[in-house]
Coordinates of C-alpha atoms in Angstrom, one line a residue:
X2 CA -86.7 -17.2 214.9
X3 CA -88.6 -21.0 215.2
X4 CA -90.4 -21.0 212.1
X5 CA -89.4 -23.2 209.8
X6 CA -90.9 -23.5 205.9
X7 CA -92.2 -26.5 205.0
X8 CA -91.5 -27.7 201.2
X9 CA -94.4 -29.5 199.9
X10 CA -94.3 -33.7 199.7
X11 CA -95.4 -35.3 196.8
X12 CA -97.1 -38.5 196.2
X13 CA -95.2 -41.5 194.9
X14 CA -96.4 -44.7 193.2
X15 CA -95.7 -48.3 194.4
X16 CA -92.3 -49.8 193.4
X17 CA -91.0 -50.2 191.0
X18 CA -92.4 -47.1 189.2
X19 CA -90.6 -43.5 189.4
X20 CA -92.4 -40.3 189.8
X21 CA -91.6 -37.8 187.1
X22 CA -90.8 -34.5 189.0
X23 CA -91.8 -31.2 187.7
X24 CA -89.3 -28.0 187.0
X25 CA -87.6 -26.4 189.9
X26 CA -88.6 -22.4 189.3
X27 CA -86.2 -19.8 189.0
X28 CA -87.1 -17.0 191.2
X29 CA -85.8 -13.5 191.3
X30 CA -85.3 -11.3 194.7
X31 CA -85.1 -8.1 195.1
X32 CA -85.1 -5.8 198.1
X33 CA -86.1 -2.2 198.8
X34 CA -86.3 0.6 200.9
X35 CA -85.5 4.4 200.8
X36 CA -82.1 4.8 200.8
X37 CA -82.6 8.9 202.6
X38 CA -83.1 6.4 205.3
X39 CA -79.9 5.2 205.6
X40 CA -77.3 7.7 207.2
X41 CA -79.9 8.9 209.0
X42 CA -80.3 5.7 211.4
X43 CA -77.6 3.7 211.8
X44 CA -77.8 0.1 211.6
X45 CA -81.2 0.1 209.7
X46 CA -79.8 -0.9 206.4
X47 CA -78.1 -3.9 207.8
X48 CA -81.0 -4.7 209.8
X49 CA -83.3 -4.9 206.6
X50 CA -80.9 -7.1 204.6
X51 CA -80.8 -9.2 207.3
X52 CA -84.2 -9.5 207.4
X53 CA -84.1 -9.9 203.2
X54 CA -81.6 -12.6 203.6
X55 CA -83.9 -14.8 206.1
X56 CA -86.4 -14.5 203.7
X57 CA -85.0 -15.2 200.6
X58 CA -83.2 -18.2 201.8
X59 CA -86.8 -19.2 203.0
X60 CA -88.1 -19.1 199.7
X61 CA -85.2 -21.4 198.1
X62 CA -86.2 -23.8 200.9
X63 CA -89.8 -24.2 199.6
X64 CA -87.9 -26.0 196.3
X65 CA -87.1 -23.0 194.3
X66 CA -83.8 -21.9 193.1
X67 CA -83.4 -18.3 193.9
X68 CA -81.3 -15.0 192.4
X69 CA -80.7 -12.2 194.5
X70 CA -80.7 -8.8 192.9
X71 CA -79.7 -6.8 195.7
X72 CA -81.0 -3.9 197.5
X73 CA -82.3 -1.4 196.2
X74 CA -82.3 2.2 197.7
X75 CA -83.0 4.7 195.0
X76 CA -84.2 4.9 191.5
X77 CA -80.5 4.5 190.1
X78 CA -79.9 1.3 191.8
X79 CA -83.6 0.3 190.4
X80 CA -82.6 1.0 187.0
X81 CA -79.5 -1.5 187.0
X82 CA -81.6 -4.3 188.9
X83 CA -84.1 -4.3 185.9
X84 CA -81.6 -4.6 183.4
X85 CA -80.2 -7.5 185.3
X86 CA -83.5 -9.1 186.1
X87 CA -84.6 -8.7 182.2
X88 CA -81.2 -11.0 181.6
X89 CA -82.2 -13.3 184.2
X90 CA -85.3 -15.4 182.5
X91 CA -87.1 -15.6 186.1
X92 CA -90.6 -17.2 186.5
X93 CA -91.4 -14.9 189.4
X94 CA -90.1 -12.2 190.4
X95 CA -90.3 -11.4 194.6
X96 CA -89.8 -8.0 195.2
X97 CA -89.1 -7.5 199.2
X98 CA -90.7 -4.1 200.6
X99 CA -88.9 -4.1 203.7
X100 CA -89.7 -0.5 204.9
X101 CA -91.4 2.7 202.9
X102 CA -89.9 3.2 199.9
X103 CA -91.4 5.3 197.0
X104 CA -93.0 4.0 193.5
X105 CA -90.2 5.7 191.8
X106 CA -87.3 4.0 193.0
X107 CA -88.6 0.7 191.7
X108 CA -90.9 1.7 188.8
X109 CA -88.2 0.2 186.3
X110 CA -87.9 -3.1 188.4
X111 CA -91.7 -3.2 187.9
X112 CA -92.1 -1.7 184.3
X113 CA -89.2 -4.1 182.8
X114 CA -89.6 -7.4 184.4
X115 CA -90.6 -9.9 182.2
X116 CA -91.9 -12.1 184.8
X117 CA -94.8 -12.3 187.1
X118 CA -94.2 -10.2 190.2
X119 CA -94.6 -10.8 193.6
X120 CA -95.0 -8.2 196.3
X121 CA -94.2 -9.4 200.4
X122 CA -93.8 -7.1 203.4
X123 CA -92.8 -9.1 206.4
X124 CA -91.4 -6.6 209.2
X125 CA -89.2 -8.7 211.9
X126 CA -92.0 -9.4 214.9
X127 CA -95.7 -9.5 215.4
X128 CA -95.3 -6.5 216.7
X129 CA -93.4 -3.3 217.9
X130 CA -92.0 -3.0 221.1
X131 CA -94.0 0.6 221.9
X132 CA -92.0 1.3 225.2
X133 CA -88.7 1.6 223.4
X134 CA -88.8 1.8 219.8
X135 CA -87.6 5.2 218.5
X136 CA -87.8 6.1 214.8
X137 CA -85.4 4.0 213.3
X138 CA -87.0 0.9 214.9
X139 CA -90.0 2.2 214.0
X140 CA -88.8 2.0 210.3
X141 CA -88.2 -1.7 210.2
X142 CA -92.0 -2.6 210.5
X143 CA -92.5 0.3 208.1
X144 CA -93.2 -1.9 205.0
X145 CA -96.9 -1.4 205.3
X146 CA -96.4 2.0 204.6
X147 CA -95.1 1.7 201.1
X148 CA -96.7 -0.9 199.9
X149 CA -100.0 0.5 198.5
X150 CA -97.8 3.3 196.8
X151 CA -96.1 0.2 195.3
X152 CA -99.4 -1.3 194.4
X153 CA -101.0 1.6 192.6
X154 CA -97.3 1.2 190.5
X155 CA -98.4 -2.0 189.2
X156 CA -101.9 -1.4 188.7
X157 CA -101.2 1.6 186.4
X158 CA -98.8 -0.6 184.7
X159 CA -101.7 -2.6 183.6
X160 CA -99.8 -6.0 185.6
X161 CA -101.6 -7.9 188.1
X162 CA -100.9 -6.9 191.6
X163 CA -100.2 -9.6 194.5
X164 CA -99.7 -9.3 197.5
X165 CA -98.5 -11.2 201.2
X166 CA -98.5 -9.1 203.9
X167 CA -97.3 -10.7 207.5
X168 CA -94.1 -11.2 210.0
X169 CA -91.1 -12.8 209.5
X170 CA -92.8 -16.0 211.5
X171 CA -96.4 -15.5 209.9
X172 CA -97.9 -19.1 209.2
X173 CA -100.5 -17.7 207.2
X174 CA -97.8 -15.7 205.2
X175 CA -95.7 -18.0 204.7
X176 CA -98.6 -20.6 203.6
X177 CA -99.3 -17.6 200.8
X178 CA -95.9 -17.4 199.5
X179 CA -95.2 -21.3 199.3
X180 CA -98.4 -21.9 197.2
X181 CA -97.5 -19.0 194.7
X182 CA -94.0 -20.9 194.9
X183 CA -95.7 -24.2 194.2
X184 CA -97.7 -22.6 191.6
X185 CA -94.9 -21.3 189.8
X186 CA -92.9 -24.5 189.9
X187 CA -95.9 -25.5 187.8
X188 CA -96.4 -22.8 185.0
X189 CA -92.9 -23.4 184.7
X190 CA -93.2 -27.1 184.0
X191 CA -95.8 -26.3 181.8
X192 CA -93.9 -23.8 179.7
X193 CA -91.7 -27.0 178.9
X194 CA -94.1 -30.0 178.7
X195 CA -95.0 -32.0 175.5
X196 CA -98.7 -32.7 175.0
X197 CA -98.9 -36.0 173.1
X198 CA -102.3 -36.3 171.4
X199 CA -102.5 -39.5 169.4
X200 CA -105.7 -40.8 166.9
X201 CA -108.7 -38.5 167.2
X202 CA -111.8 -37.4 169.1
X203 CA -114.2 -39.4 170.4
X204 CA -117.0 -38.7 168.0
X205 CA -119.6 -36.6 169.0
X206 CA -117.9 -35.5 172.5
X207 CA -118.1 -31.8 171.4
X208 CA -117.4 -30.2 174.4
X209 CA -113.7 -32.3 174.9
X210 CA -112.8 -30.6 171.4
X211 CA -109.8 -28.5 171.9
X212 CA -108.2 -25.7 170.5
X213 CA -104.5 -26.5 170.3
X214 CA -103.5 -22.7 169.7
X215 CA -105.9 -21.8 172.9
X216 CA -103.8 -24.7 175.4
X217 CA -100.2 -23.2 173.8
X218 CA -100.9 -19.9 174.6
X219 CA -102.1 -20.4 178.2
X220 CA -99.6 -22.8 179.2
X221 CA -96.8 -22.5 176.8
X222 CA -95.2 -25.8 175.8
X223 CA -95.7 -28.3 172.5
X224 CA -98.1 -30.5 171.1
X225 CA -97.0 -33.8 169.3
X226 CA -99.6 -35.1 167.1
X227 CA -99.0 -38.5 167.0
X228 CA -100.4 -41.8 164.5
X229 CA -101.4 -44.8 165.7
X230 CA -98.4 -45.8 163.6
X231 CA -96.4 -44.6 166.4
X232 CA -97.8 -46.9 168.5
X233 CA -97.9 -49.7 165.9
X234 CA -94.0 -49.7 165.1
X235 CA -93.0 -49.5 169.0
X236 CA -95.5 -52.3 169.7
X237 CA -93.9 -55.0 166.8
X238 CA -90.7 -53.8 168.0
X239 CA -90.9 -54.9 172.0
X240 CA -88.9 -58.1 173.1
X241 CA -90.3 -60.9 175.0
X242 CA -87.7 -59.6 177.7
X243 CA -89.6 -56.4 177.7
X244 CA -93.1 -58.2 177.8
X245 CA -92.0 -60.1 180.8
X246 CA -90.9 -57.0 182.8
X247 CA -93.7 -55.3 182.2
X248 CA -96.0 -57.8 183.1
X249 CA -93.8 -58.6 186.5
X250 CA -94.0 -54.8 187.3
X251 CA -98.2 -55.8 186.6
X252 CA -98.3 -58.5 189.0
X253 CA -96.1 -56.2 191.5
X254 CA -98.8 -53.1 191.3
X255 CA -102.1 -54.8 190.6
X256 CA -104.4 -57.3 192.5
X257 CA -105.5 -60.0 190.2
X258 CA -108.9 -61.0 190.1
X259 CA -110.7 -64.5 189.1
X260 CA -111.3 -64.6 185.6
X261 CA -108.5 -62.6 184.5
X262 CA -107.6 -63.2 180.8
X263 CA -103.9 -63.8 181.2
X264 CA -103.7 -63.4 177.4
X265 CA -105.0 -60.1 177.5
X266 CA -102.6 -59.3 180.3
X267 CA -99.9 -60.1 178.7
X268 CA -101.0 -57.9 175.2
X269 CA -101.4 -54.9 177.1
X270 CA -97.9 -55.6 179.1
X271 CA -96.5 -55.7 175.3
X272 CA -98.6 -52.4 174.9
X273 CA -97.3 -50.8 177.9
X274 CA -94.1 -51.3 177.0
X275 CA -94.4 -50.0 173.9
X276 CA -95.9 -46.8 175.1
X277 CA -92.8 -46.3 177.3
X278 CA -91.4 -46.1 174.7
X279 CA -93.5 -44.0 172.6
X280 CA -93.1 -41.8 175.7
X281 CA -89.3 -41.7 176.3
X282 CA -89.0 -41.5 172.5
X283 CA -91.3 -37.7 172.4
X284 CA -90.5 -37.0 175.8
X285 CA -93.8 -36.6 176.4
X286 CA -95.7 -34.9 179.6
X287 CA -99.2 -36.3 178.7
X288 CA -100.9 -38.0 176.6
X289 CA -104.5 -37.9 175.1
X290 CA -105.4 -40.7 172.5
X291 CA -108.4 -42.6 171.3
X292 CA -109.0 -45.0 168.4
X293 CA -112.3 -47.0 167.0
X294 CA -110.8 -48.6 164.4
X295 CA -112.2 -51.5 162.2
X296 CA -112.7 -55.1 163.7
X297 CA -109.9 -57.5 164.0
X298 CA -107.4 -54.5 162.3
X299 CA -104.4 -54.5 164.4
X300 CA -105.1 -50.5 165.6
X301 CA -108.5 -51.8 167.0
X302 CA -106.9 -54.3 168.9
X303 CA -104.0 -51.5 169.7
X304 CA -107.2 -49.0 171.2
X305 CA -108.3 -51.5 173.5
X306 CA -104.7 -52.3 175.1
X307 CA -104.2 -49.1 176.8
X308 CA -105.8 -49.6 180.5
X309 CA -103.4 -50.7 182.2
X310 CA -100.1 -48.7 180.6
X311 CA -102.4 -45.7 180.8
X312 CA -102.4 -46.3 184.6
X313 CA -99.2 -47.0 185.1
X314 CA -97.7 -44.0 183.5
X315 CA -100.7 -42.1 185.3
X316 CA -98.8 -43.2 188.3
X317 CA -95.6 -41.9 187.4
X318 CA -97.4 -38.2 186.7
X319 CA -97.5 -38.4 183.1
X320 CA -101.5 -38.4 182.5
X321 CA -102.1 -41.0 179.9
X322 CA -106.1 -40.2 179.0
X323 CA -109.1 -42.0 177.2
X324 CA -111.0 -39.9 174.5
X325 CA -108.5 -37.6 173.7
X326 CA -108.9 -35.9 176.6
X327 CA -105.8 -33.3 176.5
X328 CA -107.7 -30.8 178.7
X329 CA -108.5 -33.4 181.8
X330 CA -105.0 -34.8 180.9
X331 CA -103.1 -31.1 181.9
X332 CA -105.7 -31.2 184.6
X333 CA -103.9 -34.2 186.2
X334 CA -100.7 -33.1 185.5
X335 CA -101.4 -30.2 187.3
X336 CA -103.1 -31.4 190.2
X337 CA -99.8 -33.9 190.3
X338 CA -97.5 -30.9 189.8
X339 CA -98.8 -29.5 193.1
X340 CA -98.5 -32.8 194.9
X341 CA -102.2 -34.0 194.7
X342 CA -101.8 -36.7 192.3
X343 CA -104.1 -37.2 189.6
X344 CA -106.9 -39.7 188.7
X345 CA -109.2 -39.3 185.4
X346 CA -113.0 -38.8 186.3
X347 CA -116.6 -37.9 185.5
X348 CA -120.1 -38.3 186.8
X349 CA -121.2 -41.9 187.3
X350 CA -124.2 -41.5 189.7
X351 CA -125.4 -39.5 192.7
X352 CA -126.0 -41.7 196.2
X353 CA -128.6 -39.1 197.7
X354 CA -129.0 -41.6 200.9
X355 CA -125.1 -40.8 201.8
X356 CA -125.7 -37.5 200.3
X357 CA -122.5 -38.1 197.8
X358 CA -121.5 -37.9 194.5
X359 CA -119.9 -41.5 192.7
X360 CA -117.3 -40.3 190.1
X361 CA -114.8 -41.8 188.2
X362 CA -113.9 -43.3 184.9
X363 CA -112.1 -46.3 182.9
X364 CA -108.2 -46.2 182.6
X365 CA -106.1 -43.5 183.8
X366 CA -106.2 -44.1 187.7
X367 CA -103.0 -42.5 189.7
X368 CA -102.0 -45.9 192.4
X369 CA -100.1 -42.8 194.6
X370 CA -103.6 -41.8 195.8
X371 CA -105.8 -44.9 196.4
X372 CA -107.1 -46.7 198.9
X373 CA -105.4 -49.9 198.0
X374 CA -103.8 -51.8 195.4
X375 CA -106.0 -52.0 192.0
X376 CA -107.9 -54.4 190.9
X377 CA -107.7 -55.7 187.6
X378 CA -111.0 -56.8 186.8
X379 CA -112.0 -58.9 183.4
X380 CA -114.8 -57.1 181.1
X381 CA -116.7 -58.8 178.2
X382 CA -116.8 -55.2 176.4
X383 CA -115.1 -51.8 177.4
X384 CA -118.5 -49.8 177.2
X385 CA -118.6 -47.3 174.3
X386 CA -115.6 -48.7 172.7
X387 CA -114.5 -51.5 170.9
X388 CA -113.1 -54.6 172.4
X389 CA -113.0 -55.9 176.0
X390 CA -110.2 -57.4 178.7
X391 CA -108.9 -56.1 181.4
X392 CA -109.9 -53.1 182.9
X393 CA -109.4 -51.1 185.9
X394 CA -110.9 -51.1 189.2
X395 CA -109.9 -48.7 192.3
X396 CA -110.7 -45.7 194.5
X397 CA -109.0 -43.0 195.9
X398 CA -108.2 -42.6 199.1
X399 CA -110.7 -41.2 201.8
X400 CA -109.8 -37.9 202.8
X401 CA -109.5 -34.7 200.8
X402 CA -109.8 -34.7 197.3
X403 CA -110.0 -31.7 194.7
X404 CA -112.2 -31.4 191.3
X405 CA -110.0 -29.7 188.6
X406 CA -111.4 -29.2 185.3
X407 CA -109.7 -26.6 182.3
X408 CA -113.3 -25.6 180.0
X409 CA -112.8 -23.9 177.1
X410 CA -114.9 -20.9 176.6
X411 CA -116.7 -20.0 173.5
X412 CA -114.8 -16.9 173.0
X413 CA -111.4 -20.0 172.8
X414 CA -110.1 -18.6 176.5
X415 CA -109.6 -21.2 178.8
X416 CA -110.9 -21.6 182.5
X417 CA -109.8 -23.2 185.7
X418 CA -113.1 -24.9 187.4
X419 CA -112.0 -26.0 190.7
X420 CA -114.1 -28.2 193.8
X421 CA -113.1 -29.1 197.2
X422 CA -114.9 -32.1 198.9
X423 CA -114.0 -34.9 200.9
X424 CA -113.7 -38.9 199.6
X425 CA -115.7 -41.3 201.8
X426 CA -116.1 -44.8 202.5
X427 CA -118.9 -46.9 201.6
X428 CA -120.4 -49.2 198.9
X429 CA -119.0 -49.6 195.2
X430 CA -119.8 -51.3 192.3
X431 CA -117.6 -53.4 190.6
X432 CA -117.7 -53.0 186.5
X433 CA -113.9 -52.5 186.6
X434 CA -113.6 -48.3 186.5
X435 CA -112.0 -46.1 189.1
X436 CA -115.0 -44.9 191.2
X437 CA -114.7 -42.5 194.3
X438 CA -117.8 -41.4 197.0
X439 CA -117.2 -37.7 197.4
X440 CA -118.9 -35.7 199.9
X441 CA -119.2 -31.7 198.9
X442 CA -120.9 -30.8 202.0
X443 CA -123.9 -30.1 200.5
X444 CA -126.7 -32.1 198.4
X445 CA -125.1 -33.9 195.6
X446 CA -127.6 -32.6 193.2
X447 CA -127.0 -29.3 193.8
X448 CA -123.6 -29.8 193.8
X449 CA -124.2 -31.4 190.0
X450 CA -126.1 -28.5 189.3
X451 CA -123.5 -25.9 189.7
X452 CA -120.6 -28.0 188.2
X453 CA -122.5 -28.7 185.2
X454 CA -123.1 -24.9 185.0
X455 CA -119.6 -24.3 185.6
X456 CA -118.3 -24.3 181.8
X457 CA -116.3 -27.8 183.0
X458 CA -115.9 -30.5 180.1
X459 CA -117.4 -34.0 181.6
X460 CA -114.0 -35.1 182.2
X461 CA -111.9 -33.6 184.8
X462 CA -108.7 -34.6 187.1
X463 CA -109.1 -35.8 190.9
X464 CA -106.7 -35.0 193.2
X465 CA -105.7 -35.2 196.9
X466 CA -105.5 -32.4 199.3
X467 CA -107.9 -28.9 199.4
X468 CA -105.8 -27.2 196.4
X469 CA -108.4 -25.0 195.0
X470 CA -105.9 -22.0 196.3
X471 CA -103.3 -23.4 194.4
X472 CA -105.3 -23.5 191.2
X473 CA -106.6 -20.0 192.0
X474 CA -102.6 -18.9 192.0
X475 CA -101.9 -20.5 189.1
X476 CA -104.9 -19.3 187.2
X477 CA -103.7 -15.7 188.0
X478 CA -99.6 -16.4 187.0
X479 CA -101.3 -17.4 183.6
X480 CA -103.8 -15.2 182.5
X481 CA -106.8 -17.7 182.8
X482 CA -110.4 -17.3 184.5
X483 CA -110.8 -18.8 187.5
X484 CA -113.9 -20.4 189.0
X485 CA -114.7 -21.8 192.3
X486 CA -118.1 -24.2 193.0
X487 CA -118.6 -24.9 196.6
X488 CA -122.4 -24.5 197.2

């Protein structure tokens, strides 16, 4: 057997920043098969769990940390599995069809778990060798036979019913079972993360308001409302020392431009190491803040000094987002989570010539993904908000990129909105924002037309790689609607 798994790579930032890894899942396993089977062909049994074993250390390959519940054979031996799976606190649970076995046997394994389940029949080869395969043989590529029996189970338990169907050495399969791996990794992140959201809503920006009990009870986790207080105390208490290695890990990660105000520089390196600190200090996942304040108040000049510690915690995958933006700010974390990185965006303009669509936004950018080392750029006035300095200024890298947005419905229900295109090369204009050409095969109006109609907020996450699969899976493990635009 050749095939090897391949665990997913993430995307890490320049030195000397540190990625923040997501939760290794807990995964339960558990075999099947009918156990009248068993002294009726020798060897089967031992065949199967052989088979079980292969896959289940294939599985804890992918990154996952895996608990074998055994084989089961008959409905006794599926009673006592359940009652240690309940105990167990999985986030999936993979239950093995290795050969027929009826919906009986493991109705209480399905009825009782508490997690998402899982279904995979991979018999040992492509296919059956006809010439000399007698019944018992025969049996070990009988998982195809028991699995709709297994299906209806589910499906008249009122649980969602997955599937993977293959061979042991099945690309495709496997492909399958790694992203619901990867995709578990990350509802199981989110079940622990801490939403910071810190000032208020940018006025007027209806559609970013957020319903904090609607975000809880999709993803699970905690929402720390914070005070520009927070802020405020952490920023009087930073050290010169601290100033200065911030703003050497600045002049490490950033390119520099003429004009630069090196005072402003050196305030937001005093700001970005306060929020470090305001970070480590809530343990926070994300954060989503905004502040107008009054002029010359110290929490005005506090609003205008996040660009560049909002980019670099960005970089180390904790979303750090404009316009308290808590939505687009999972979004990233997300798209990061499944080793896409994660940049803040929205519609900036449409290039019909190159028949693409310019996005991006101010702040936020994720230095893992782009196409070279950002720009800090110097800007009289951060538009729509108060103050000025330095700002931003970056693509990501060409190649493919995926649209995620989380719109919240008007019945409160939360959906994924997901796009798969392609970042280009070509002109950009230089006002100091992250701004990416991205080609969705189509005509970038269209393409406008049907996001807009999508139920997406106008901010949304960018990340690399064609994961719209992955945010499909992940969409099912929680309970939310799922959308796809590709026109």
């Amino acid at each position: 057997m050749s095939f090897t798994v391949q665990r997913r790579e993430f995307h890490r930032p320049p030195h000397p920043l540190q990625r923040v890894d997501g939760v290794t899942p807990k995964i339960g396993f558990v075999s099947g098969g009918l156990g009248a089977y068993w002294p009726q062909f020798d060897g089967l049994l031992d065949q199967l769990k052989g088979v079980s074993d292969v896959i289940r250390q294939r599985i804890e390959a992918l990154g996952s940390q895996v608990q074998d519940f055994g084989f089961v054979s008959d409905p006794v031996e599926g009673d006592a599995a359940a009652s240690a799976i309940r105990s167990a606190d999985c986030d999936l649970l993979v239950v093995y069809v290795s050969t027929y076995m009826t919906s009986g046997q493991i109705l209480p394994v399905l009825r009782d778990c508490g997690a998402p389940i899982l279904l995979v029949q991979l018999q040992p080869g492509r296919k059956m060798d006809h010439a000399t395969f007698g019944t018992g043989d025969w049996l070990a590529y009988a998982g195809s036979a028991g699995l709709p029996e297994i299906c209806v189970g589910l499906e008249r338990l009122g649980k969602p019913v997955r599937v993977v169907a293959g061979h042991l050495d099945d690309e495709r399969a496997w492909r399958s079972i790694e992203r619901w791996v990867a995709a578990t990794g990350v509802m199981a992140t989110l079940k622990r993360a801490r939403h910071g959201m810190m000032g208020h809503l940018y006025p007027g920006m209806f559609d970013i308001a957020t319903s904090i009990t609607s975000v809880l009870s999709t993803f699970g986790g905690h929402a720390e409302i914070l005070e520009l207080d927070d802020l405020r105390v952490r920023y009087e208490a930073v050290t010169e020392p601290e100033t200065e290695r911030a703003l050497e890990t600045i002049q490490s990660c950033f390119e520099i431009t003429p004009g630069i105000d090196w005072d402003n520089v050196r305030f937001q390196a005093r700001v970005s190491a306060a929020l470090d600190t305001l970070v480590q200090d809530y343990d926070l996942s994300t954060l989503a803040y905004f502040h107008f304040g009054q002029p010359s108040d110290i929490y005005q000049k506090l609003a205008t000094g996040f660009p560049i510690g909002a980019t670099l915690l960005t970089s180390r995958g904790i979303p750090s987002v404009t316009e308290y933006e808590v939505r687009a700010a999972i979004a990233m974390y997300v798209l990061n989570l499944l080793g896409g990185g994660g940049t803040l965006t929205e519609g900036q303009a449409l290039d019909f010539d190159a028949g693409v669509a310019e996005i991006g936004h101010n702040d936020a950018a994720d230095m893992a993904i782009t196409a070279r080392k950002p720009a800090l750029r110097q800007l009289d006035v951060f538009h729509g908000k108060g103050g000025g300095g330095a700002s931003i200024e970056v693509d990501v890298a060409p190649g493919p990129v995926t649209q995620f947005s989380i719109g919240e419905l008007g019945n409160g229900r939360l959906r994924f909105i997901a796009s798969e295109g392609t970042v280009v090369d070509g002109p950009h204009i230089k006002i100091g924002n992250t701004t990416s050409r991205v080609d969705f095969g189509c005509d970038p109006g269209v393409w406008t037309e049907e996001w807009a109609k999508s139920g997406s907020t106008h901010h949304w996450g960018m990340g690399v790689g064609h994961l719209a699969d992955d945010i499909e899976a992940l969409a099912d493990l929680l309970g939310a609607e799922f959308r796809r635009v590709q026109p």
